[in-house]
Each structure stands twice: as C-alpha cells, then as structure tokens.
Amino acid sequence: MQDAKKKPQNTAKAPEQKEKETAEQEPKAEQPAAQKEPPKPEKKQEPPKTEQAQGEKKEAAAENAPKEKPAAKAEADAKDKNAAESKKPVAKPRLTMVTIEESRWTRCKNKLSSLGWKKWAAIAAVFIVLVGGGLGTYLAFGTTAVMQRSDRDAKENIYMTVKSGTTASEISERLTQLGVIDSRFRFWWLMKLQGDAGKFKTGTYAFKPHMDEQAVLDKLVAGDTTIVKFTIPEGFGVREIAKRLADEGLVDEQDFLEKAKTYAPYDYMKKLPNERYAAEGYLFPDTYEIQSDVTPELIMKMMTQDFDSRLTPAMRQQAASMGLSIHDLVTLASLVEKEARYDEDRPIIAQVFLKRLQMGMPLQSDTTLQYLMAGPKENVSIADTKIDSPYNTYQHEGLPPGPIASPGMKAINAVLHPAATDYLYFVADHDGHNHYAKTYEEHLAIVEQVR
C-alpha cells in the first residue's frame, strides 16, 4: 500500500501543479484509460490482456506525450510495428510443445525409476550387446584390450586361490589371465545378474582351460576347493619356480621372488654378500601337494624342509670331509645340474670342477653366465665372458656367491662322489653329450669337431 503514495515518473512536460496534486490523490486502480496522466509504473509490469487494450493504452500515452518531430514519430511507429509483429501468436504452440515434452519426460523418468536393479542390469546388458560390447567393456573395466591368456593343455589343472576380501572384479580378471575363462566381461555380468559376487568361498580351486563361465561361477559359490599338486623339475632356479607357480595360479610371481631373497629357515641358507636369493638351490625339485591356502612362504617351507630331510647325516659328513660346507655343496651341485644333461656326465663334470678348485683355476662355466642373462642362450660369446658380476666364473676364481639352480639328488651325489679322472676341460655337442680333454690344445680340437 505504500506504493500508492509514490509520485509517478513523468515522460512528458510537467502539467500544472494543481492538476498534478489532483492526480496524486486519485487511486491508480480506478484511473480511466482516457486520463491524460501517464500510466503508473505498476501498470507497466502487467502484460496487456488483449491487443485492443494495448492500442487504447498507446493512444492515451500519445495524447499526453508532447508532439514529436515527424522523423522521430515515424521511427517510433516502426518500432511499435515490429514489436507487434514479434508478439503474434506464433509462440503459443511452442509453449504447448515444451509442456508436452516435459510431461513425457516426467512419465518416462517415473517408469525408469520404478525398475529394479536386475531389470536395469538386463537393459544394460542388452545395450552393450547391441553396440558390440566394446563400449560396455570400456565403461565397466576401463579398457577394451583382450587379456593375455596362457597357452595350456586342455587336461592341465589351473589353480587359483581366493582369499578373504578378494573382490569380484579381481577374481574375474585373474581367471581371464590364467586362461580359465575367455571373457572377463561375461563372467562379471553373470555374477552381478545372479547376485553371486559376494558368495565366493575362500580356498584353492582347480580349473581347466577355457571353461564355461557359469560352471566356474558355480564352483566358486559352492566352495568346491581342491588339493593343490605341482611339480618342480630338477635344475629350476628361483625365477623359473616363481614363473611356474604363477602360471599355475598359485602365487604372484614378483611376490614370490621378493620373499625368496631373504627366506632362510636354516643356518646353512644364510644369505651371503652378492647372493641374489637366499632360497636359491634349496627349493628341492619334487612333486608337492598342499591342502590349505597357498602362499609363497608355505611353498618355500615345504620345499626347503624336503631338501633338509633328504640331506642325510652321512651326506653332510662326506661334504665336510671334502672341505665343503653345505652351501658349497649345493652351489657346486647346481653347476653340475645345469651343465649335465645325461647321468653319466655328472660325476665327470663334478670332478673337473673340483680339480679346478684345487688348482686355483677359474671354473669357466657357461651356466654361471646364463644365470646373469634374462633367458637361456645356446652359445655364450666372448663379450658375455666379460660381464662384470661375482657370478661370472670366467672372471673370478672359486665358486660363485651361491647356487644358480635347485640340484637334484643325482647332482648332489655326483659332487660327493666324483669320477676319478684327470680331465680339466669339457664341451657339449648339439645333442647334449659332453666331450672331455686334459689339455687346452685337445679341448680346442674337440670344440672344432663338435661345434
């Protein structure tokens, strides 16, 4: 009500003071259209109800306004005409369309919000199938790259251990990496659609390559665990053992290697300076079975216990009589294991190494160079013999810092009971048979023949 007492702003010349006071006293709601006073500011905020009312208001304003020059008046008329054209009823259907679209969107949104999560998952799955799966895989996992799978025999067991707290995504990824399932994506969606993601039982499972995703899921939910069985061949080093166990799904390769650096439950396994792995040479090659959860420590414990139990008191006494510690025995036996392919060669090669040690002659074993390389090499080069490492028996006299592989009992016994010969040199032919010589000249001649 305080707005009614405000004075209107004049857009024309000021009228007589008396007429102005009279106009201020009259209520605005009752002011006639023909009144010469200009419309109140409040009236300008109200949209005209009809075009006729707009015309009448303009005529009233024109009567009160001062006379304009012809050019200015023509310009004003043009502006009024353009404004009138812009307010034609063309916008009314547009407003009606917006209202209709909003109404449809509201109905659609309400229907979608009423769907349960399983229907949502089904809709999403259909959509992903329609677009080829690539986009859906990217949205779900952040990549469309195909996981690398191991090339395995169809009858080979693949082990995987599920630990407490392992997520569904981690399980599906691991199964794909091991080659158990072909599609991480399909397995993941099966878990979600059936609500089985949190129902997996902990333990170690045995799978086959390229299994049906539903069969794998049923096995995990039922808790169909198994006894783990694996075999480590003679001559495997820590790196080969870690890879074999990782390929079978039993351990993480890098985790196993890291723990092997310091694992030494027996005094004779104590890691020496420059030695790569304390467990090297003591993980006895054999076939093992595990009935509980598999860990790197558990596997190494089983293998080192096996070695310690096989090293009888008589064998330990024989090594001591030869001036060899258990560490020396295993180190020398590992060289014999890697050099000899056939049983008849082991005692002779052991004798060559022992005689060289007695003479202070470098062992010059290619196997110690192979140990320093990323992978096996059929023939080492002159450049390889110059590798700067304590394991390089071409550059350093005596034994390397530690074993280079896990020797079998035949290699260990070959060191404890070497052949009685005078050989100082040997070289293997392409079939793996070794040829021996007493002098370097004889050795060079043999090399020319067999290589």
Tab-separated table of C-alpha atoms in Angstrom:
chain	number	residue	atom	x	y	z
A	1	MET	CA	0.000	0.000	0.000
A	2	GLN	CA	2.960	2.304	0.346
A	3	ASP	CA	3.484	2.156	-3.428
A	4	ALA	CA	0.199	4.061	-3.985
A	5	LYS	CA	1.707	7.180	-2.354
A	6	LYS	CA	4.711	7.325	-4.729
A	7	LYS	CA	4.723	10.015	-7.402
A	8	PRO	CA	4.619	8.745	-10.989
A	9	GLN	CA	7.598	9.484	-13.202
A	10	ASN	CA	6.553	11.852	-15.997
A	11	THR	CA	7.731	11.121	-19.539
A	12	ALA	CA	6.182	14.403	-20.909
A	13	LYS	CA	6.359	18.043	-19.923
A	14	ALA	CA	5.160	18.772	-16.370
A	15	PRO	CA	1.414	19.827	-16.185
A	16	GLU	CA	0.037	22.460	-13.863
A	17	GLN	CA	0.768	21.961	-10.163
A	18	LYS	CA	-2.888	21.792	-9.301
A	19	GLU	CA	-3.638	19.051	-11.822
A	20	LYS	CA	-0.586	17.116	-10.576
A	21	GLU	CA	-1.779	17.174	-6.953
A	22	THR	CA	-5.263	16.098	-8.016
A	23	ALA	CA	-3.798	13.164	-9.967
A	24	GLU	CA	-1.722	12.041	-6.980
A	25	GLN	CA	-4.788	11.844	-4.737
A	26	GLU	CA	-6.745	9.559	-7.113
A	27	PRO	CA	-6.316	5.778	-6.664
A	28	LYS	CA	-4.378	4.138	-9.545
A	29	ALA	CA	-6.720	1.133	-9.922
A	30	GLU	CA	-9.659	3.493	-10.767
A	31	GLN	CA	-7.817	5.848	-13.202
A	32	PRO	CA	-9.685	5.933	-16.578
A	33	ALA	CA	-7.957	4.958	-19.832
A	34	ALA	CA	-8.559	8.419	-21.343
A	35	GLN	CA	-6.809	10.162	-18.465
A	36	LYS	CA	-4.031	12.364	-19.725
A	37	GLU	CA	-1.722	11.336	-16.894
A	38	PRO	CA	0.921	8.711	-17.996
A	39	PRO	CA	0.397	5.111	-16.815
A	40	LYS	CA	1.732	4.212	-13.385
A	41	PRO	CA	4.949	2.132	-13.124
A	42	GLU	CA	2.986	-0.788	-11.616
A	43	LYS	CA	0.749	-0.920	-14.692
A	44	LYS	CA	3.786	-1.355	-16.967
A	45	GLN	CA	4.673	-4.633	-15.234
A	46	GLU	CA	1.290	-6.199	-16.063
A	47	PRO	CA	1.095	-7.724	-19.578
A	48	PRO	CA	-1.827	-6.459	-21.682
A	49	LYS	CA	-4.706	-8.871	-21.845
A	50	THR	CA	-5.652	-8.039	-25.464
A	51	GLU	CA	-4.236	-6.164	-28.413
A	52	GLN	CA	-7.200	-3.729	-28.196
A	53	ALA	CA	-6.216	-2.786	-24.654
A	54	GLN	CA	-2.658	-2.225	-25.826
A	55	GLY	CA	-3.884	0.082	-28.583
A	56	GLU	CA	-6.043	2.103	-26.231
A	57	LYS	CA	-3.166	2.481	-23.826
A	58	LYS	CA	-0.868	3.684	-26.613
A	59	GLU	CA	-3.466	6.240	-27.752
A	60	ALA	CA	-3.754	7.581	-24.211
A	61	ALA	CA	0.003	7.847	-23.935
A	62	ALA	CA	0.161	9.586	-27.281
A	63	GLU	CA	-2.376	12.225	-26.196
A	64	ASN	CA	-0.358	13.000	-23.062
A	65	ALA	CA	3.009	12.907	-24.810
A	66	PRO	CA	4.439	16.067	-26.398
A	67	LYS	CA	4.350	16.406	-30.119
A	68	GLU	CA	7.242	14.609	-31.759
A	69	LYS	CA	9.036	15.509	-34.871
A	70	PRO	CA	7.845	13.671	-37.990
A	71	ALA	CA	11.069	11.648	-38.329
A	72	ALA	CA	11.074	10.599	-34.690
A	73	LYS	CA	7.410	9.699	-34.851
A	74	ALA	CA	7.928	7.541	-37.924
A	75	GLU	CA	10.785	5.751	-36.204
A	76	ALA	CA	8.650	5.117	-33.148
A	77	ASP	CA	5.810	3.794	-35.304
A	78	ALA	CA	8.203	1.403	-36.992
A	79	LYS	CA	9.405	0.099	-33.669
A	80	ASP	CA	5.831	-0.372	-32.460
A	81	LYS	CA	5.003	-2.285	-35.628
A	82	ASN	CA	7.987	-4.603	-35.249
A	83	ALA	CA	7.111	-5.174	-31.613
A	84	ALA	CA	3.524	-6.007	-32.530
A	85	GLU	CA	4.668	-8.500	-35.188
A	86	SER	CA	7.028	-10.195	-32.766
A	87	LYS	CA	4.103	-10.761	-30.352
A	88	LYS	CA	1.941	-12.612	-32.841
A	89	PRO	CA	0.502	-15.946	-31.578
A	90	VAL	CA	3.326	-17.976	-33.206
A	91	ALA	CA	4.935	-18.636	-29.801
A	92	LYS	CA	1.845	-20.275	-28.281
A	93	PRO	CA	2.278	-23.681	-29.996
A	94	ARG	CA	5.956	-23.683	-28.945
A	95	LEU	CA	4.975	-23.275	-25.297
A	96	THR	CA	2.474	-26.081	-25.676
A	97	MET	CA	5.175	-28.388	-27.195
A	98	VAL	CA	7.580	-27.738	-24.320
A	99	THR	CA	4.845	-28.606	-21.868
A	100	ILE	CA	4.109	-31.845	-23.717
A	101	GLU	CA	7.803	-32.865	-23.872
A	102	GLU	CA	8.272	-32.184	-20.163
A	103	SER	CA	5.215	-34.266	-19.407
A	104	ARG	CA	6.522	-37.207	-21.466
A	105	TRP	CA	9.972	-36.990	-19.858
A	106	THR	CA	8.381	-36.968	-16.417
A	107	ARG	CA	6.366	-40.087	-17.216
A	108	CYS	CA	9.428	-41.831	-18.681
A	109	LYS	CA	11.575	-40.894	-15.692
A	110	ASN	CA	8.981	-42.243	-13.284
A	111	LYS	CA	8.804	-45.545	-15.160
A	112	LEU	CA	12.585	-45.952	-15.225
A	113	SER	CA	12.914	-45.160	-11.540
A	114	SER	CA	10.433	-47.912	-10.705
A	115	LEU	CA	12.623	-50.636	-12.310
A	116	GLY	CA	14.560	-52.944	-10.006
A	117	TRP	CA	18.346	-53.342	-10.232
A	118	LYS	CA	18.087	-56.687	-12.045
A	119	LYS	CA	15.961	-55.160	-14.827
A	120	TRP	CA	18.412	-52.302	-15.036
A	121	ALA	CA	21.256	-54.793	-15.386
A	122	ALA	CA	19.369	-56.671	-18.105
A	123	ILE	CA	18.723	-53.461	-20.030
A	124	ALA	CA	22.369	-52.505	-19.754
A	125	ALA	CA	23.462	-55.949	-20.954
A	126	VAL	CA	21.201	-55.772	-23.999
A	127	PHE	CA	22.502	-52.319	-24.818
A	128	ILE	CA	26.100	-53.460	-24.590
A	129	VAL	CA	25.419	-56.446	-26.826
A	130	LEU	CA	23.821	-54.157	-29.388
A	131	VAL	CA	26.806	-51.846	-29.533
A	132	GLY	CA	29.210	-54.765	-29.883
A	133	GLY	CA	30.429	-54.964	-26.326
A	134	GLY	CA	33.406	-52.655	-26.778
A	135	LEU	CA	31.906	-49.550	-25.208
A	136	GLY	CA	30.329	-51.503	-22.396
A	137	THR	CA	33.596	-53.201	-21.577
A	138	TYR	CA	35.345	-49.868	-21.530
A	139	LEU	CA	32.766	-48.382	-19.178
A	140	ALA	CA	32.881	-51.389	-16.888
A	141	PHE	CA	36.594	-52.057	-16.794
A	142	GLY	CA	38.347	-49.027	-18.287
A	143	THR	CA	39.812	-50.931	-21.229
A	144	THR	CA	38.750	-52.902	-24.276
A	145	ALA	CA	42.077	-54.723	-24.577
A	146	VAL	CA	41.957	-58.520	-24.735
A	147	MET	CA	43.583	-60.128	-21.730
A	148	GLN	CA	46.625	-62.296	-22.446
A	149	ARG	CA	45.868	-65.958	-21.732
A	150	SER	CA	48.291	-68.783	-21.075
A	151	ASP	CA	48.650	-71.416	-23.760
A	152	ARG	CA	47.722	-74.546	-21.830
A	153	ASP	CA	46.878	-78.187	-22.384
A	154	ALA	CA	43.157	-78.894	-22.047
A	155	LYS	CA	43.805	-81.515	-19.335
A	156	GLU	CA	46.104	-79.340	-17.244
A	157	ASN	CA	44.925	-78.100	-13.877
A	158	ILE	CA	44.989	-74.371	-13.254
A	159	TYR	CA	44.938	-73.365	-9.612
A	160	MET	CA	43.603	-70.160	-8.163
A	161	THR	CA	43.398	-69.163	-4.532
A	162	VAL	CA	40.551	-66.958	-3.320
A	163	LYS	CA	41.431	-65.092	-0.155
A	164	SER	CA	39.190	-63.203	2.222
A	165	GLY	CA	38.485	-59.718	0.873
A	166	THR	CA	39.133	-60.586	-2.780
A	167	THR	CA	36.728	-58.595	-4.963
A	168	ALA	CA	34.599	-59.958	-7.788
A	169	SER	CA	36.456	-57.816	-10.298
A	170	GLU	CA	39.837	-59.150	-9.116
A	171	ILE	CA	38.605	-62.731	-9.393
A	172	SER	CA	37.258	-62.258	-12.926
A	173	GLU	CA	40.492	-60.589	-14.021
A	174	ARG	CA	42.645	-63.346	-12.545
A	175	LEU	CA	40.560	-66.105	-14.149
A	176	THR	CA	40.996	-64.444	-17.532
A	177	GLN	CA	44.741	-64.031	-17.099
A	178	LEU	CA	45.106	-67.717	-16.207
A	179	GLY	CA	43.118	-68.791	-19.269
A	180	VAL	CA	40.306	-70.360	-17.222
A	181	ILE	CA	37.602	-68.221	-18.857
A	182	ASP	CA	37.532	-66.496	-22.226
A	183	SER	CA	35.518	-63.423	-21.271
A	184	ARG	CA	36.092	-61.428	-18.148
A	185	PHE	CA	33.139	-59.288	-19.169
A	186	ARG	CA	30.581	-62.128	-19.399
A	187	PHE	CA	31.749	-63.637	-16.112
A	188	TRP	CA	31.452	-60.274	-14.354
A	189	TRP	CA	27.904	-59.744	-15.621
A	190	LEU	CA	26.857	-63.262	-14.601
A	191	MET	CA	27.990	-62.518	-11.069
A	192	LYS	CA	26.018	-59.294	-10.976
A	193	LEU	CA	22.844	-60.647	-12.595
A	194	GLN	CA	22.696	-63.664	-10.284
A	195	GLY	CA	23.800	-61.787	-7.180
A	196	ASP	CA	26.736	-64.141	-6.574
A	197	ALA	CA	29.521	-61.566	-6.330
A	198	GLY	CA	29.727	-61.815	-2.534
A	199	LYS	CA	29.103	-65.555	-2.193
A	200	PHE	CA	32.530	-66.946	-3.107
A	201	LYS	CA	34.175	-69.319	-0.629
A	202	THR	CA	37.832	-68.873	0.230
A	203	GLY	CA	40.305	-71.594	-0.655
A	204	THR	CA	42.247	-73.004	-3.611
A	205	TYR	CA	40.340	-74.152	-6.690
A	206	ALA	CA	41.366	-76.356	-9.623
A	207	PHE	CA	40.094	-75.309	-13.045
A	208	LYS	CA	40.645	-76.335	-16.656
A	209	PRO	CA	41.487	-74.024	-19.569
A	210	HIS	CA	38.597	-72.309	-21.373
A	211	MET	CA	35.826	-73.357	-19.010
A	212	ASP	CA	32.232	-72.186	-19.275
A	213	GLU	CA	31.769	-69.042	-17.186
A	214	GLN	CA	28.668	-70.408	-15.445
A	215	ALA	CA	30.499	-73.603	-14.453
A	216	VAL	CA	33.325	-71.577	-12.935
A	217	LEU	CA	30.869	-69.398	-11.061
A	218	ASP	CA	29.026	-72.422	-9.664
A	219	LYS	CA	32.320	-73.902	-8.471
A	220	LEU	CA	33.300	-70.734	-6.623
A	221	VAL	CA	29.889	-70.317	-4.971
A	222	ALA	CA	29.765	-73.976	-3.904
A	223	GLY	CA	33.257	-73.770	-2.387
A	224	ASP	CA	34.488	-76.741	-4.439
A	225	THR	CA	38.130	-76.404	-3.353
A	226	THR	CA	40.857	-78.907	-4.114
A	227	ILE	CA	44.227	-80.296	-3.043
A	228	VAL	CA	46.954	-78.409	-4.869
A	229	LYS	CA	49.526	-80.501	-6.687
A	230	PHE	CA	52.548	-79.138	-8.533
A	231	THR	CA	55.907	-80.361	-9.790
A	232	ILE	CA	59.229	-78.525	-9.919
A	233	PRO	CA	61.814	-80.115	-12.260
A	234	GLU	CA	65.498	-80.516	-11.433
A	235	GLY	CA	67.614	-77.556	-12.461
A	236	PHE	CA	64.910	-74.942	-11.981
A	237	GLY	CA	66.123	-71.727	-10.398
A	238	VAL	CA	64.092	-69.380	-8.218
A	239	ARG	CA	62.961	-67.381	-11.243
A	240	GLU	CA	61.740	-70.480	-13.114
A	241	ILE	CA	59.993	-71.769	-9.992
A	242	ALA	CA	58.246	-68.450	-9.448
A	243	LYS	CA	57.058	-68.379	-13.052
A	244	ARG	CA	55.840	-71.989	-12.969
A	245	LEU	CA	53.852	-71.414	-9.778
A	246	ALA	CA	52.440	-68.140	-11.110
A	247	ASP	CA	51.386	-69.801	-14.370
A	248	GLU	CA	49.510	-72.399	-12.351
A	249	GLY	CA	47.777	-69.655	-10.412
A	250	LEU	CA	49.370	-70.453	-7.066
A	251	VAL	CA	51.389	-67.311	-6.336
A	252	ASP	CA	52.158	-63.862	-7.568
A	253	GLU	CA	55.486	-64.144	-9.387
A	254	GLN	CA	57.022	-60.913	-8.111
A	255	ASP	CA	55.848	-61.560	-4.570
A	256	PHE	CA	57.478	-64.987	-4.624
A	257	LEU	CA	60.764	-63.579	-5.939
A	258	GLU	CA	60.820	-60.861	-3.314
A	259	LYS	CA	60.307	-63.303	-0.453
A	260	ALA	CA	62.916	-65.718	-1.876
A	261	LYS	CA	65.590	-63.056	-1.431
A	262	THR	CA	65.553	-63.416	2.349
A	263	TYR	CA	63.883	-66.761	3.044
A	264	ALA	CA	66.438	-68.777	5.045
A	265	PRO	CA	64.962	-71.024	7.775
A	266	TYR	CA	68.231	-72.964	8.205
A	267	ASP	CA	71.632	-71.660	9.228
A	268	TYR	CA	73.364	-73.031	6.128
A	269	MET	CA	70.944	-70.971	3.987
A	270	LYS	CA	72.039	-67.673	5.438
A	271	LYS	CA	72.360	-65.205	2.580
A	272	LEU	CA	75.934	-64.283	1.712
A	273	PRO	CA	77.167	-60.994	0.204
A	274	ASN	CA	76.336	-60.600	-3.508
A	275	GLU	CA	73.964	-63.578	-3.406
A	276	ARG	CA	70.728	-62.927	-5.259
A	277	TYR	CA	68.322	-65.230	-3.434
A	278	ALA	CA	68.840	-66.863	-0.068
A	279	ALA	CA	66.438	-69.645	-1.092
A	280	GLU	CA	68.246	-70.369	-4.355
A	281	GLY	CA	69.312	-74.016	-4.606
A	282	TYR	CA	67.357	-75.143	-1.531
A	283	LEU	CA	63.866	-75.345	-3.066
A	284	PHE	CA	64.137	-79.040	-3.730
A	285	PRO	CA	62.780	-80.233	-7.098
A	286	ASP	CA	59.912	-82.616	-6.434
A	287	THR	CA	56.128	-83.061	-6.649
A	288	TYR	CA	54.161	-81.417	-3.846
A	289	GLU	CA	50.593	-81.384	-2.568
A	290	ILE	CA	49.032	-78.615	-0.478
A	291	GLN	CA	45.689	-78.919	1.249
A	292	SER	CA	45.423	-75.407	2.695
A	293	ASP	CA	45.645	-71.885	1.317
A	294	VAL	CA	48.748	-71.485	-0.828
A	295	THR	CA	51.280	-68.780	-0.024
A	296	PRO	CA	54.888	-68.230	-1.175
A	297	GLU	CA	56.119	-68.841	2.374
A	298	LEU	CA	54.206	-72.118	2.647
A	299	ILE	CA	55.582	-73.397	-0.650
A	300	MET	CA	59.163	-72.450	0.210
A	301	LYS	CA	58.781	-74.018	3.642
A	302	MET	CA	57.668	-77.327	2.127
A	303	MET	CA	60.472	-77.342	-0.433
A	304	THR	CA	63.273	-76.433	1.959
A	305	GLN	CA	62.043	-78.985	4.503
A	306	ASP	CA	62.121	-81.586	1.746
A	307	PHE	CA	65.733	-80.682	0.939
A	308	ASP	CA	66.831	-80.720	4.552
A	309	SER	CA	65.254	-84.130	5.162
A	310	ARG	CA	66.968	-85.622	2.080
A	311	LEU	CA	70.413	-84.352	3.098
A	312	THR	CA	71.284	-87.222	5.391
A	313	PRO	CA	73.884	-87.065	8.175
A	314	ALA	CA	76.152	-89.300	6.076
A	315	MET	CA	75.990	-86.853	3.183
A	316	ARG	CA	76.754	-83.937	5.447
A	317	GLN	CA	79.706	-85.798	6.896
A	318	GLN	CA	81.022	-86.638	3.416
A	319	ALA	CA	80.842	-82.998	2.368
A	320	ALA	CA	82.729	-81.920	5.472
A	321	SER	CA	85.457	-84.493	4.787
A	322	MET	CA	85.903	-82.929	1.344
A	323	GLY	CA	86.239	-79.469	2.833
A	324	LEU	CA	82.828	-78.397	1.535
A	325	SER	CA	80.152	-76.615	3.527
A	326	ILE	CA	76.530	-77.389	2.756
A	327	HIS	CA	76.395	-74.072	0.916
A	328	ASP	CA	79.456	-75.039	-1.160
A	329	LEU	CA	78.000	-78.476	-1.843
A	330	VAL	CA	74.707	-77.106	-3.128
A	331	THR	CA	76.427	-74.377	-5.150
A	332	LEU	CA	78.744	-76.825	-6.895
A	333	ALA	CA	75.921	-79.325	-7.419
A	334	SER	CA	73.824	-76.616	-9.075
A	335	LEU	CA	76.595	-76.066	-11.658
A	336	VAL	CA	76.764	-79.800	-12.338
A	337	GLU	CA	72.963	-79.935	-12.675
A	338	LYS	CA	72.926	-77.173	-15.290
A	339	GLU	CA	75.954	-78.477	-17.242
A	340	ALA	CA	74.998	-82.163	-17.477
A	341	ARG	CA	72.042	-83.451	-19.455
A	342	TYR	CA	72.847	-87.122	-19.006
A	343	ASP	CA	73.522	-89.038	-15.803
A	344	GLU	CA	76.893	-90.421	-16.922
A	345	ASP	CA	78.259	-86.896	-17.351
A	346	ARG	CA	77.526	-85.657	-13.838
A	347	PRO	CA	80.375	-87.346	-11.881
A	348	ILE	CA	82.920	-86.428	-14.557
A	349	ILE	CA	81.887	-82.754	-14.665
A	350	ALA	CA	81.902	-82.676	-10.866
A	351	GLN	CA	85.460	-83.992	-10.937
A	352	VAL	CA	86.522	-81.286	-13.454
A	353	PHE	CA	85.158	-78.517	-11.228
A	354	LEU	CA	86.671	-79.962	-8.046
A	355	LYS	CA	90.080	-80.306	-9.680
A	356	ARG	CA	89.968	-76.734	-10.975
A	357	LEU	CA	89.103	-75.506	-7.491
A	358	GLN	CA	92.082	-77.373	-6.062
A	359	MET	CA	94.371	-75.836	-8.706
A	360	GLY	CA	93.015	-72.296	-8.283
A	361	MET	CA	91.843	-72.366	-11.873
A	362	PRO	CA	88.680	-70.468	-12.862
A	363	LEU	CA	85.712	-72.777	-13.315
A	364	GLN	CA	84.724	-71.006	-16.568
A	365	SER	CA	81.213	-72.448	-16.515
A	366	ASP	CA	78.849	-71.057	-19.136
A	367	THR	CA	75.943	-71.798	-16.815
A	368	THR	CA	77.023	-69.013	-14.461
A	369	LEU	CA	76.836	-66.566	-17.379
A	370	GLN	CA	73.404	-67.891	-18.336
A	371	TYR	CA	72.293	-67.176	-14.780
A	372	LEU	CA	73.053	-63.499	-15.318
A	373	MET	CA	71.019	-63.293	-18.528
A	374	ALA	CA	67.300	-62.741	-18.920
A	375	GLY	CA	66.912	-66.027	-20.797
A	376	PRO	CA	68.869	-69.087	-21.931
A	377	LYS	CA	71.471	-68.691	-24.663
A	378	GLU	CA	72.782	-71.653	-26.643
A	379	ASN	CA	76.318	-70.356	-27.044
A	380	VAL	CA	77.858	-67.598	-24.969
A	381	SER	CA	80.101	-65.049	-26.654
A	382	ILE	CA	83.464	-63.562	-25.753
A	383	ALA	CA	81.612	-60.419	-24.712
A	384	ASP	CA	79.463	-62.492	-22.342
A	385	THR	CA	82.572	-63.780	-20.567
A	386	LYS	CA	83.443	-60.186	-19.671
A	387	ILE	CA	80.192	-59.451	-17.793
A	388	ASP	CA	81.035	-57.691	-14.559
A	389	SER	CA	79.490	-59.890	-11.868
A	390	PRO	CA	80.703	-62.062	-8.978
A	391	TYR	CA	78.731	-64.879	-10.636
A	392	ASN	CA	80.988	-64.695	-13.704
A	393	THR	CA	83.298	-67.712	-13.218
A	394	TYR	CA	85.355	-66.637	-16.219
A	395	GLN	CA	86.465	-63.513	-14.388
A	396	HIS	CA	86.517	-64.784	-10.792
A	397	GLU	CA	88.179	-67.834	-9.310
A	398	GLY	CA	86.353	-70.181	-6.996
A	399	LEU	CA	82.648	-70.755	-6.621
A	400	PRO	CA	80.029	-68.103	-7.410
A	401	PRO	CA	78.336	-66.377	-4.427
A	402	GLY	CA	75.643	-69.053	-4.256
A	403	PRO	CA	73.734	-71.758	-6.141
A	404	ILE	CA	72.322	-70.941	-9.568
A	405	ALA	CA	69.541	-73.578	-9.528
A	406	SER	CA	67.975	-76.360	-7.477
A	407	PRO	CA	70.048	-79.516	-7.940
A	408	GLY	CA	68.563	-82.980	-7.750
A	409	MET	CA	69.964	-85.788	-5.637
A	410	LYS	CA	71.984	-87.203	-8.572
A	411	ALA	CA	73.882	-83.932	-8.984
A	412	ILE	CA	74.493	-83.680	-5.229
A	413	ASN	CA	75.759	-87.247	-5.053
A	414	ALA	CA	77.959	-86.616	-8.113
A	415	VAL	CA	79.757	-83.896	-6.178
A	416	LEU	CA	80.069	-86.093	-3.098
A	417	HIS	CA	81.345	-88.992	-5.211
A	418	PRO	CA	83.097	-87.593	-8.306
A	419	ALA	CA	84.722	-89.666	-11.045
A	420	ALA	CA	88.420	-90.476	-10.861
A	421	THR	CA	89.788	-88.736	-13.952
A	422	ASP	CA	92.364	-86.105	-14.892
A	423	TYR	CA	90.145	-84.032	-17.157
A	424	LEU	CA	90.239	-80.260	-16.967
A	425	TYR	CA	88.053	-79.342	-19.950
A	426	PHE	CA	84.740	-80.398	-21.413
A	427	VAL	CA	82.383	-79.209	-24.130
A	428	ALA	CA	78.871	-80.349	-25.047
A	429	ASP	CA	77.743	-81.182	-28.564
A	430	HIS	CA	74.366	-80.267	-30.029
A	431	ASP	CA	72.794	-83.395	-28.530
A	432	GLY	CA	73.959	-82.503	-25.026
A	433	HIS	CA	76.664	-85.135	-24.722
A	434	ASN	CA	79.933	-83.858	-23.240
A	435	HIS	CA	83.435	-84.434	-24.601
A	436	TYR	CA	86.463	-84.143	-22.314
A	437	ALA	CA	90.112	-83.144	-22.613
A	438	LYS	CA	93.164	-82.986	-20.370
A	439	THR	CA	94.864	-80.094	-22.171
A	440	TYR	CA	93.689	-76.872	-23.688
A	441	GLU	CA	95.003	-77.858	-27.134
A	442	GLU	CA	92.985	-81.071	-27.061
A	443	HIS	CA	89.982	-79.087	-25.946
A	444	LEU	CA	90.225	-76.648	-28.888
A	445	ALA	CA	90.419	-79.521	-31.336
A	446	ILE	CA	87.322	-81.132	-29.851
A	447	VAL	CA	85.476	-77.819	-29.998
A	448	GLU	CA	86.176	-77.604	-33.733
A	449	GLN	CA	84.704	-81.053	-34.197
A	450	VAL	CA	81.521	-80.784	-32.162
A	451	ARG	CA	80.519	-77.158	-32.722
